[in-house]
PDB file of C-alpha atoms and ligand atoms in Angstrom:
ATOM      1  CA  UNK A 179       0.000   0.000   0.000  1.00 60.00           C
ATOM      2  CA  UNK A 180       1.613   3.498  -0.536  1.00 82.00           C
ATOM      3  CA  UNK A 181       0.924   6.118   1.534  1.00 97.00           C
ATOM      4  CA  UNK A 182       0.865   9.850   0.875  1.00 98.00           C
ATOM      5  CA  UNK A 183       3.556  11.667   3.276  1.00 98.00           C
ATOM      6  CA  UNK A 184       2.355  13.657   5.906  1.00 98.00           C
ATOM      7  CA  UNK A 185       4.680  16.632   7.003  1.00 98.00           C
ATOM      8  CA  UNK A 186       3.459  18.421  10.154  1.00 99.00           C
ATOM      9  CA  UNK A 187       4.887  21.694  11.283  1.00 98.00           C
ATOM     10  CA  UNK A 188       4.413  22.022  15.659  1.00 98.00           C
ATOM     11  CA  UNK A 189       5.175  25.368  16.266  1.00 98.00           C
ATOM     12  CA  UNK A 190       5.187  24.354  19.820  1.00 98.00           C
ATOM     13  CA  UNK A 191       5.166  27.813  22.157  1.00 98.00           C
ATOM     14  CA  UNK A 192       6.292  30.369  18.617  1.00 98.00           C
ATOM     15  CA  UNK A 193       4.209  32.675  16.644  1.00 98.00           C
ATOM     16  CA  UNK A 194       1.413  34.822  17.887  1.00 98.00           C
ATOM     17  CA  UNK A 195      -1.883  34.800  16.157  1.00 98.00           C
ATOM     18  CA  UNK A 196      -0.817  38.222  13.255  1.00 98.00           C
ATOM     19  CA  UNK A 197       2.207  36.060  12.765  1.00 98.00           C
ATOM     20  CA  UNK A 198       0.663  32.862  12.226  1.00 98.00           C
ATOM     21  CA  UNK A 199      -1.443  34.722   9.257  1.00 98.00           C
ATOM     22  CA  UNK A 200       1.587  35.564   7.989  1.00 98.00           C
ATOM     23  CA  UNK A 201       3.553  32.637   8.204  1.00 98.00           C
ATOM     24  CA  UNK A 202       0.412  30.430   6.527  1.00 98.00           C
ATOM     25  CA  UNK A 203      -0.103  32.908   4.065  1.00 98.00           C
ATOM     26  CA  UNK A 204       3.741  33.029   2.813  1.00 98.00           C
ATOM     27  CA  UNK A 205       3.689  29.063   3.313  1.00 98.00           C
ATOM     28  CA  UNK A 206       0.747  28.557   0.560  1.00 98.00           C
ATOM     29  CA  UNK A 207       2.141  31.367  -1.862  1.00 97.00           C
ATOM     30  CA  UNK A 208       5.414  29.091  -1.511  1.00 97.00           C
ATOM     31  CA  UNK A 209       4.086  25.619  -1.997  1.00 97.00           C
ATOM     32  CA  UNK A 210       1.604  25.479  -4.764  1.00 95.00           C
ATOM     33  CA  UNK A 211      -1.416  23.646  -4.918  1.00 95.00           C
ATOM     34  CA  UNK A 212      -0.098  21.141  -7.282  1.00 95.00           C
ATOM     35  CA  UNK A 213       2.510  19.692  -4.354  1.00 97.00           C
ATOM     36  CA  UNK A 214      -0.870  19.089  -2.403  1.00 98.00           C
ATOM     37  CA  UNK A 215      -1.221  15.389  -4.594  1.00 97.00           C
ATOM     38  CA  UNK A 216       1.840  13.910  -3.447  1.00 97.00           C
ATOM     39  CA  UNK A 217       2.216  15.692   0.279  1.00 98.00           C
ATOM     40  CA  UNK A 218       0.187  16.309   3.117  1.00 98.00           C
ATOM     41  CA  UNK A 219       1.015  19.806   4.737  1.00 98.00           C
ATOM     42  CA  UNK A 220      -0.264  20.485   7.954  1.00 98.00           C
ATOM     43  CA  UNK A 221       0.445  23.284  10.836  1.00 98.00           C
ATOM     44  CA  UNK A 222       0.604  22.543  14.210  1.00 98.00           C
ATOM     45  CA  UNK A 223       0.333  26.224  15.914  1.00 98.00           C
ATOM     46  CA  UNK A 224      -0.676  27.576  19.302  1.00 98.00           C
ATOM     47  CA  UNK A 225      -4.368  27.311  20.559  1.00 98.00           C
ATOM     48  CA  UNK A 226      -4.418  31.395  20.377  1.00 98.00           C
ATOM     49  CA  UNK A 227      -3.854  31.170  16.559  1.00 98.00           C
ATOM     50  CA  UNK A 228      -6.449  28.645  15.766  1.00 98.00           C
ATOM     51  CA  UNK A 229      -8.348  31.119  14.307  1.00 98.00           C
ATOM     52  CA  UNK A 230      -6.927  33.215  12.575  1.00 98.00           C
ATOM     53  CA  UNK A 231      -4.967  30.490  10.983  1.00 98.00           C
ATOM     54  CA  UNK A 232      -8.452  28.993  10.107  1.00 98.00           C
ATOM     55  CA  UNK A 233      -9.590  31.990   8.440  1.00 98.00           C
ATOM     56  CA  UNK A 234      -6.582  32.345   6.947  1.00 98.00           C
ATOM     57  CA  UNK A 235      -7.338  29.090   5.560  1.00 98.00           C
ATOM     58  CA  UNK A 236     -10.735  28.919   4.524  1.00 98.00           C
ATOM     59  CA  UNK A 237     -10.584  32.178   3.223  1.00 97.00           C
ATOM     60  CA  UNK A 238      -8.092  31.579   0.558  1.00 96.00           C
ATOM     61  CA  UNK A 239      -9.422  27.856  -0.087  1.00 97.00           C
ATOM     62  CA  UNK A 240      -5.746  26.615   0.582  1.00 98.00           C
ATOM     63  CA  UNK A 241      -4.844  23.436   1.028  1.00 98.00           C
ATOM     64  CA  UNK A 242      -2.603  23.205   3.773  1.00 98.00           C
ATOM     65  CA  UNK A 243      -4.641  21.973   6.889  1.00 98.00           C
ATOM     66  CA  UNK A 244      -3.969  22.860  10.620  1.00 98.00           C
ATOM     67  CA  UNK A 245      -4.121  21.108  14.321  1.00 99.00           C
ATOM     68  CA  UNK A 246      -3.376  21.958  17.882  1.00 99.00           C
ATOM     69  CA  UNK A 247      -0.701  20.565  20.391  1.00 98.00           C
ATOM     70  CA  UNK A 248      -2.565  19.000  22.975  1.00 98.00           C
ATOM     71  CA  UNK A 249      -6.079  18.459  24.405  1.00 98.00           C
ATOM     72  CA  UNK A 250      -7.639  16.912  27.320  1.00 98.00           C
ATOM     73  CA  UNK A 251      -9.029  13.641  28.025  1.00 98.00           C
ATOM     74  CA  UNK A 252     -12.199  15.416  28.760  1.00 98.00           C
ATOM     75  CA  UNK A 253     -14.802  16.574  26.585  1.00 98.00           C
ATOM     76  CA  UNK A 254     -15.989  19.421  28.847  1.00 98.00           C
ATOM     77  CA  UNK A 255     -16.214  20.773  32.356  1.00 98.00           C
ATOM     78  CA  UNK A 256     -14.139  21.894  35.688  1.00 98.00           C
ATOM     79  CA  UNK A 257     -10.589  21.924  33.619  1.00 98.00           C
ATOM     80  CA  UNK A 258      -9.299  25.088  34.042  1.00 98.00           C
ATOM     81  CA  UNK A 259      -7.011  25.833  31.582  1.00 98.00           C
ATOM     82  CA  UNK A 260      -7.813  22.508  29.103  1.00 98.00           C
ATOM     83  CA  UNK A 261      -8.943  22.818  25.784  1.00 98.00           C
ATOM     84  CA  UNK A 262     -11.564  20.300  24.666  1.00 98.00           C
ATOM     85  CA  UNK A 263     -11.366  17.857  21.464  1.00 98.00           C
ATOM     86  CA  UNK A 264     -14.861  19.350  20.703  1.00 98.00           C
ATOM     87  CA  UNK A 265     -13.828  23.273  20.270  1.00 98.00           C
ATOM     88  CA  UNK A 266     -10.299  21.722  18.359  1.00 98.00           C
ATOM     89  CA  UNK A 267     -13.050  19.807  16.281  1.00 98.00           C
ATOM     90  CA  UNK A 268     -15.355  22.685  16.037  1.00 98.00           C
ATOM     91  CA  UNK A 269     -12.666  25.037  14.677  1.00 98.00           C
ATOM     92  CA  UNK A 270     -11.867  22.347  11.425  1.00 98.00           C
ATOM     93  CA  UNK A 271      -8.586  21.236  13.294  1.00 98.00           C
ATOM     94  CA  UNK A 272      -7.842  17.809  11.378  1.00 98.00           C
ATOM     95  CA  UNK A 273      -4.821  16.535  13.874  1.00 99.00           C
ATOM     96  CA  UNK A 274      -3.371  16.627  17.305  1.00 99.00           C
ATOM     97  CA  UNK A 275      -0.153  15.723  18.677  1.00 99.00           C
ATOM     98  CA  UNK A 276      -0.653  13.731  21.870  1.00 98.00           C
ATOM     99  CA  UNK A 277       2.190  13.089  24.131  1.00 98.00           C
ATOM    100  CA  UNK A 278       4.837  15.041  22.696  1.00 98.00           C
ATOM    101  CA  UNK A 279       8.548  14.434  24.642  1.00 98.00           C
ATOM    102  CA  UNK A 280       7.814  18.056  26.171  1.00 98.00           C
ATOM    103  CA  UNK A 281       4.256  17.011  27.576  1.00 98.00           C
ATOM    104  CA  UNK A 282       5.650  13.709  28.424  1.00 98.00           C
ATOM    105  CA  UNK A 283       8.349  15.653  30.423  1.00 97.00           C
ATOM    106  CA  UNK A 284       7.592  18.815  31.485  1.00 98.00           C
ATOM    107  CA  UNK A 285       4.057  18.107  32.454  1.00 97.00           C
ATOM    108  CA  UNK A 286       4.429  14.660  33.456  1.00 97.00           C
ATOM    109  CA  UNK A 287       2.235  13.000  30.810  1.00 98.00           C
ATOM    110  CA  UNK A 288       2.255   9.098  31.456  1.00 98.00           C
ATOM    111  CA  UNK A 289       0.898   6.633  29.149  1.00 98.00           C
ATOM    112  CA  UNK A 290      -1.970   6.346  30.831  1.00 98.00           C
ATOM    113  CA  UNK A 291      -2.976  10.088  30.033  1.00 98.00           C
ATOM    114  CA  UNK A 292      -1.773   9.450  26.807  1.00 98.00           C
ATOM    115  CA  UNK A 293      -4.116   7.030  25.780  1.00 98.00           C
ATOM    116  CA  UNK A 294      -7.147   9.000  27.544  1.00 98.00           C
ATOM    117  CA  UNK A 295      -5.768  11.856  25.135  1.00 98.00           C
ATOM    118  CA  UNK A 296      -5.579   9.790  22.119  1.00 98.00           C
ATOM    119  CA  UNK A 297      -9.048   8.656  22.775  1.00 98.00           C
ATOM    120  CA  UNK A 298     -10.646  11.455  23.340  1.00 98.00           C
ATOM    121  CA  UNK A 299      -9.235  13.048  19.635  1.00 98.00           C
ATOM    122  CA  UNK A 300     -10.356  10.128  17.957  1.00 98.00           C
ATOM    123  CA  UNK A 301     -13.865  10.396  19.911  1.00 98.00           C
ATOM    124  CA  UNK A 302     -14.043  14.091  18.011  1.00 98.00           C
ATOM    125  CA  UNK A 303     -12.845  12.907  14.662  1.00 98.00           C
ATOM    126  CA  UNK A 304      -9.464  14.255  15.064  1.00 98.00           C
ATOM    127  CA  UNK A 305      -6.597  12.281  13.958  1.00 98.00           C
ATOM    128  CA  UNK A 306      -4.092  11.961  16.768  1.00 99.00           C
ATOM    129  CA  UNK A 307      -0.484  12.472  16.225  1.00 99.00           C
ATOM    130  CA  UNK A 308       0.739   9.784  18.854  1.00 98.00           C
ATOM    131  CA  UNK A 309       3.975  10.492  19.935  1.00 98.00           C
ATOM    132  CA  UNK A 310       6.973   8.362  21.202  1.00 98.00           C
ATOM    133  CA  UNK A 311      11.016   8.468  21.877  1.00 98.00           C
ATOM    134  CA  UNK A 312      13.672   7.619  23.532  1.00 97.00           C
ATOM    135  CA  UNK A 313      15.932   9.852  25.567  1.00 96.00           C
ATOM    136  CA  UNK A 314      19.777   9.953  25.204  1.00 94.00           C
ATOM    137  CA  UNK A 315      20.588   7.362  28.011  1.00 95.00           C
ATOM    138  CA  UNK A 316      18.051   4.865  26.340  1.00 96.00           C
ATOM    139  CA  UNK A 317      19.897   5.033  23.326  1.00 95.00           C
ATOM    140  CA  UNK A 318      23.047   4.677  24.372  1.00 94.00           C
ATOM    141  CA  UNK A 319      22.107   1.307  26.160  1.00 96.00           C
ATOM    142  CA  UNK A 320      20.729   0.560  23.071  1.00 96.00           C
ATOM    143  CA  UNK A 321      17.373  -0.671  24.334  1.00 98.00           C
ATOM    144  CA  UNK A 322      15.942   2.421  22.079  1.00 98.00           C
ATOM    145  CA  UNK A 323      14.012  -0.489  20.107  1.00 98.00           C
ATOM    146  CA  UNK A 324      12.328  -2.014  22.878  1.00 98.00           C
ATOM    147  CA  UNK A 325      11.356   1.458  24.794  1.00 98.00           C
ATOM    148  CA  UNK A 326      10.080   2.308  21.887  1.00 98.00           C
ATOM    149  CA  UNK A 327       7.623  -0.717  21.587  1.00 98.00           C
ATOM    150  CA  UNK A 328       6.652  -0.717  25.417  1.00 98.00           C
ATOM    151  CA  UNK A 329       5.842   3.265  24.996  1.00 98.00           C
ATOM    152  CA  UNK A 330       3.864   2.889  21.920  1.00 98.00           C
ATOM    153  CA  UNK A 331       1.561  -0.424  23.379  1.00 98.00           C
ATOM    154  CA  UNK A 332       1.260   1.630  26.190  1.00 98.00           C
ATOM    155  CA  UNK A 333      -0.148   5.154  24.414  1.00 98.00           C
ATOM    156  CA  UNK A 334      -2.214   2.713  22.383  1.00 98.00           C
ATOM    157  CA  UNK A 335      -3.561   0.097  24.966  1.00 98.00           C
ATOM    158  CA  UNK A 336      -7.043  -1.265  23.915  1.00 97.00           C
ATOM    159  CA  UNK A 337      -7.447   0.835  20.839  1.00 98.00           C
ATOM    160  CA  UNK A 338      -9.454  -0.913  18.066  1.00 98.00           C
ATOM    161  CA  UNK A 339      -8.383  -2.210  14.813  1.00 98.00           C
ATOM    162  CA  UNK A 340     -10.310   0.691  12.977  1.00 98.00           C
ATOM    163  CA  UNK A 341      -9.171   3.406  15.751  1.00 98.00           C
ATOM    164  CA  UNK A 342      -5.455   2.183  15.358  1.00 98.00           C
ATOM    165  CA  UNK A 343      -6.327   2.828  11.420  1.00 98.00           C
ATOM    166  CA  UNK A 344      -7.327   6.634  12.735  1.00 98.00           C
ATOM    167  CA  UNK A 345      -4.192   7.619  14.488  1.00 98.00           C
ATOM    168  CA  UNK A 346      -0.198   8.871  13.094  1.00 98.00           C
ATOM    169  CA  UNK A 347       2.203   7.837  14.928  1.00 98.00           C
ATOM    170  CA  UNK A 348       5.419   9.864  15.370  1.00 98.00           C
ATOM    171  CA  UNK A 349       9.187   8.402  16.458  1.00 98.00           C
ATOM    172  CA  UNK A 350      10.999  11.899  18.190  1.00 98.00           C
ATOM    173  CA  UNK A 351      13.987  10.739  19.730  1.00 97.00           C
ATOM    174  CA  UNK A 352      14.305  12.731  22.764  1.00 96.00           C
ATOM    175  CA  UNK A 353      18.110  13.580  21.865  1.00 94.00           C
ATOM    176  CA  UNK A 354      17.711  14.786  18.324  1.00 94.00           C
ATOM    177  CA  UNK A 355      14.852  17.453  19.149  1.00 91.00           C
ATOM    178  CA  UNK A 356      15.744  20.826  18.911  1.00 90.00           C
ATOM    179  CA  UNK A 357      19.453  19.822  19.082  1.00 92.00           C
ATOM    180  CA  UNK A 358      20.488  19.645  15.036  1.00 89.00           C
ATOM    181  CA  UNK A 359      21.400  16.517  15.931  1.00 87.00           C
ATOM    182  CA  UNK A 360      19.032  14.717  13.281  1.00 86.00           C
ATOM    183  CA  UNK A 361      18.457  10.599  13.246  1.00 90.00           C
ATOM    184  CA  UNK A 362      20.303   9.123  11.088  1.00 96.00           C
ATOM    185  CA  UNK A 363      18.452   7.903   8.661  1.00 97.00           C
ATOM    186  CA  UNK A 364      18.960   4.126   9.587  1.00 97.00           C
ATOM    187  CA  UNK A 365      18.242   4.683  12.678  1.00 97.00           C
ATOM    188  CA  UNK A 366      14.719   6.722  11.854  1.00 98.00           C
ATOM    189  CA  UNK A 367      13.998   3.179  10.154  1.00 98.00           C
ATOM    190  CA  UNK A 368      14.643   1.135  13.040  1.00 98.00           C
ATOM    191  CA  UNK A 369      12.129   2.413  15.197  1.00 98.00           C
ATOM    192  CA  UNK A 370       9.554   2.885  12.590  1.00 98.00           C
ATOM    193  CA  UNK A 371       9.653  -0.502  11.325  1.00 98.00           C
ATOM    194  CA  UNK A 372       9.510  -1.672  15.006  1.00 98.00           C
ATOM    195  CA  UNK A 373       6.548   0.337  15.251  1.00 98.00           C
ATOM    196  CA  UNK A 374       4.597  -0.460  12.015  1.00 98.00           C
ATOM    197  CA  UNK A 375       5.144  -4.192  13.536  1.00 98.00           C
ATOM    198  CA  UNK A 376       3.711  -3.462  16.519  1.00 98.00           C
ATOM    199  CA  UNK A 377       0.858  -2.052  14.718  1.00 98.00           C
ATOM    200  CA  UNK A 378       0.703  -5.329  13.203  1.00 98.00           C
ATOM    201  CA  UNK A 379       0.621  -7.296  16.152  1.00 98.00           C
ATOM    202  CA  UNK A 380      -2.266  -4.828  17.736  1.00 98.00           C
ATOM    203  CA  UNK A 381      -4.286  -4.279  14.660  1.00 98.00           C
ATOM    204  CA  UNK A 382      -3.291  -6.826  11.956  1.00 98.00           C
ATOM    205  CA  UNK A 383      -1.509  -6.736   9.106  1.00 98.00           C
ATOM    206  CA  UNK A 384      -4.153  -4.119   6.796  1.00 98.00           C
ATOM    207  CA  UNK A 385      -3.960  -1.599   9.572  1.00 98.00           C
ATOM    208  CA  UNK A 386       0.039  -1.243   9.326  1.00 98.00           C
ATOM    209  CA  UNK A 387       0.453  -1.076   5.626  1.00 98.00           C
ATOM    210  CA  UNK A 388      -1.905   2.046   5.607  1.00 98.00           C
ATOM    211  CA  UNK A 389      -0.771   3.863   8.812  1.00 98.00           C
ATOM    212  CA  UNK A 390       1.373   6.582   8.771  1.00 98.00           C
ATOM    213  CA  UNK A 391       4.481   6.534  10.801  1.00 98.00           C
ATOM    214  CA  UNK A 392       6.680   9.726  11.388  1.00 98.00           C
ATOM    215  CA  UNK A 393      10.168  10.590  12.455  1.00 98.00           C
ATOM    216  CA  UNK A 394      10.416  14.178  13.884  1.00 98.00           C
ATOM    217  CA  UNK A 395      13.997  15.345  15.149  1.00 97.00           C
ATOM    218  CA  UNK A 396      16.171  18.342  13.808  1.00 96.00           C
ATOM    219  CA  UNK A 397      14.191  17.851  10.463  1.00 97.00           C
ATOM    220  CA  UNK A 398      15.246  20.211   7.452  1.00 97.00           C
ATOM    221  CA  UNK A 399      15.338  20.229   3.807  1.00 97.00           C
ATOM    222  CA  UNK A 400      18.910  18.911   4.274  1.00 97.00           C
ATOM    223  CA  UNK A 401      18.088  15.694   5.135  1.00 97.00           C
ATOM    224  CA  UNK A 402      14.000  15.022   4.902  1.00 98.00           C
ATOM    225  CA  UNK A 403      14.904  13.443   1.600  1.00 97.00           C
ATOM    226  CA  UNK A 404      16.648  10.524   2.700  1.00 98.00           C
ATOM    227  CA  UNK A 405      14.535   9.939   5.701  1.00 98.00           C
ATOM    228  CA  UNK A 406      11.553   9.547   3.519  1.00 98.00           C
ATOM    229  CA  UNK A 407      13.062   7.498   1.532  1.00 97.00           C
ATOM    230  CA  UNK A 408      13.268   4.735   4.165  1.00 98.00           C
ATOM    231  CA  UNK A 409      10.573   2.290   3.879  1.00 98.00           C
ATOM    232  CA  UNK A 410       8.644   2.862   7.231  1.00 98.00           C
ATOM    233  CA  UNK A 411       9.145   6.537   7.727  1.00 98.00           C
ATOM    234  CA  UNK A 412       5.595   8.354   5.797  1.00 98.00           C
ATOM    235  CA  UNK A 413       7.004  11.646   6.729  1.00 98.00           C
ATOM    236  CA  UNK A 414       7.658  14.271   9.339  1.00 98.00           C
ATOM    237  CA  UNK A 415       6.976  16.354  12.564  1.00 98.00           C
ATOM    238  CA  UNK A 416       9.043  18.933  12.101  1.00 98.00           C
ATOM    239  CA  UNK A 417       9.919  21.848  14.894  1.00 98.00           C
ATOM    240  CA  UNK A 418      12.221  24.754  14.547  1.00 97.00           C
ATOM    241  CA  UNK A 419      12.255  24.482  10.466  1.00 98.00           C
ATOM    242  CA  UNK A 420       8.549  25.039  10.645  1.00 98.00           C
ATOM    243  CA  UNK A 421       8.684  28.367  11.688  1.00 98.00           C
ATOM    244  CA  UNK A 422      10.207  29.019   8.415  1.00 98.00           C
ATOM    245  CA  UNK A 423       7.896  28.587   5.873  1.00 98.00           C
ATOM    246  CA  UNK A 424      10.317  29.195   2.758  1.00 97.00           C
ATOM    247  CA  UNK A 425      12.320  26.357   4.491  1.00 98.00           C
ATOM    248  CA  UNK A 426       9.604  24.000   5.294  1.00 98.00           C
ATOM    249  CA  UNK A 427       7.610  24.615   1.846  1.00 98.00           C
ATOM    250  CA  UNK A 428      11.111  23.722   0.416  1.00 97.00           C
ATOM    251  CA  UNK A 429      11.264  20.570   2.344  1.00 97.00           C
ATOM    252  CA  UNK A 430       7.282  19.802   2.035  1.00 98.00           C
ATOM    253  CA  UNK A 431       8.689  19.551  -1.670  1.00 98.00           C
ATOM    254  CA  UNK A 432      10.798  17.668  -1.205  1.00 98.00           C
ATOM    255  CA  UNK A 433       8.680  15.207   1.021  1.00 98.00           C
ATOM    256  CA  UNK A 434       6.335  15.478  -2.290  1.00 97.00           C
ATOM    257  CA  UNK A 435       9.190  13.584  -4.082  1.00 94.00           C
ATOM    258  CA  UNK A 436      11.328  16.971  -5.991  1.00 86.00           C
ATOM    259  CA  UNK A 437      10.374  20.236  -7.606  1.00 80.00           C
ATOM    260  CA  UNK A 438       6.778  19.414  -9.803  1.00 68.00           C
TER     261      UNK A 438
HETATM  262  O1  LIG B 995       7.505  18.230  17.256  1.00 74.94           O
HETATM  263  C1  LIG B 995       8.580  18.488  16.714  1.00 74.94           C
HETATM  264  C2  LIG B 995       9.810  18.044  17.266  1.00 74.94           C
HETATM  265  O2  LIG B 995       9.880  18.091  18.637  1.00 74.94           O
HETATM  266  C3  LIG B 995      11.059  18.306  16.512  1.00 74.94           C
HETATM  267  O3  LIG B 995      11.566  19.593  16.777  1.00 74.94           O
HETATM  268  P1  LIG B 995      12.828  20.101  15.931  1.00 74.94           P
HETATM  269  O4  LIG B 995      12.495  19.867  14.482  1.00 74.94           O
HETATM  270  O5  LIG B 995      12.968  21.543  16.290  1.00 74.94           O
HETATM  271  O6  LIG B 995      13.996  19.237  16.359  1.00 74.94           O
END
């Protein structure tokens, strides 16, 4: 089965809602329509810029969609501060990232919440962008493989052969975010075979081959090429080269398979 790469730009804490028109707006005029066969673009921003970045969007009738970061297990009620899958829904998001390293980290996200998370996007007809890694110590045991694994069964835990076929999966390995320090391209493969068989084992065989599995890690136009190229890796969650969007049209491109 092929599947059409997905490139998703998280802006993570970056851009305020003016900017984000900006940035979407130079984005489209620098990826045409035509790229929109062979890719799928999508941005990631804040909550504040939903928005905008959805009028920006429907406005010009572009193709590029947009998602949010994070939402809560909850669909509504006493949680300060959360942001329901039903207003990311209501606002045309089509993805969101679920247990990013940084949630996982700095807010202490287990698997457990993870899974809550990941059901309650797919209970809103979001596509979750499920996300797993290793950090630096696991890697250099070289149990990376197996971490992996236990992460992603855990995120997933229960989740039904036609859910499974409703999620993305990304691979960020804790030590190549932010850091340059990009994957290298065997080693994106590694994991993302280890996690389309895993998909295998939970969902059967049908729901791997059409699942999307990303690696997300220092991503650029420098090296997205060869990491797409790898059997198991459908694309990318890209960070800092997002922000860009001369850069990450250029590497969207690239993603599509070269200059149309
Ligand atoms: O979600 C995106 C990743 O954390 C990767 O960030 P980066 O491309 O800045 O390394």
């Amino acid at each position: 089965m092929s599947r059409k790469p997905l490139i998703a730009g998280n802006w993570k804490m970056n851009l305020n809602h003016l900017e984000a028109i900006a940035v979407v707006q130079k984005l489209a005029f620098a990826l045409p329509d035509k790229y929109f066969a062979h890719v799928d673009v999508t941005v990631i921003p804040p909550f504040t810029d939903l928005r905008s970045v959805q009028t920006a969007v429907d406005g010009d009738d572009l193709k590029i969609t947009y998602g949010a970061q994070d939402l809560s297990p909850h669909d509504s009620g006493a949680y300060t501060g959360d942001i329901s899958g039903a207003f990311l829904a209501k606002l045309g998001c089509t993805y969101v990232i679920v247990g990013h390293s940084e949630r996982r980290t700095i807010h202490g996200e287990t698997n457990e919440i993870v899974l809550a998370k990941t059901k309650a996007a797919l209970r809103h007809g979001l596509t979750p962008i499920v996300c797993i890694g290793e950090g630096l110590d696991i890697r250099e045991q070289g149990t990376h493989v197996e971490y992996n694994v236990e992460q992603l069964r855990g995120s997933l835990a229960g989740l039904t052969a036609e859910e499974l076929s409703a999620t993305v999966i990304a691979y960020e390995p804790v030590w190549a975010i932010g850091t340059g320090k990009v994957a290298t391209p065997q080693d994106a493969q590694e994991v993302c075979a280890a996690v389309r068989g895993t998909i295998a084992e939970l969902g059967g065989a049908d729901v791997a081959a059409g699942i999307r599995v990303l690696y997300g890690g220092s991503v650029s136009s420098k090296n997205v090429g060869e990491l797409v190229a790898q059997p198991d890796v459908d694309g990318g969650l890209v960070g800092g080269a997002s922000l860009k969007p001369d850069e990450f049209a250029a590497l969207s491109a690239i993603a599509a398979g070269g200059p149309l």
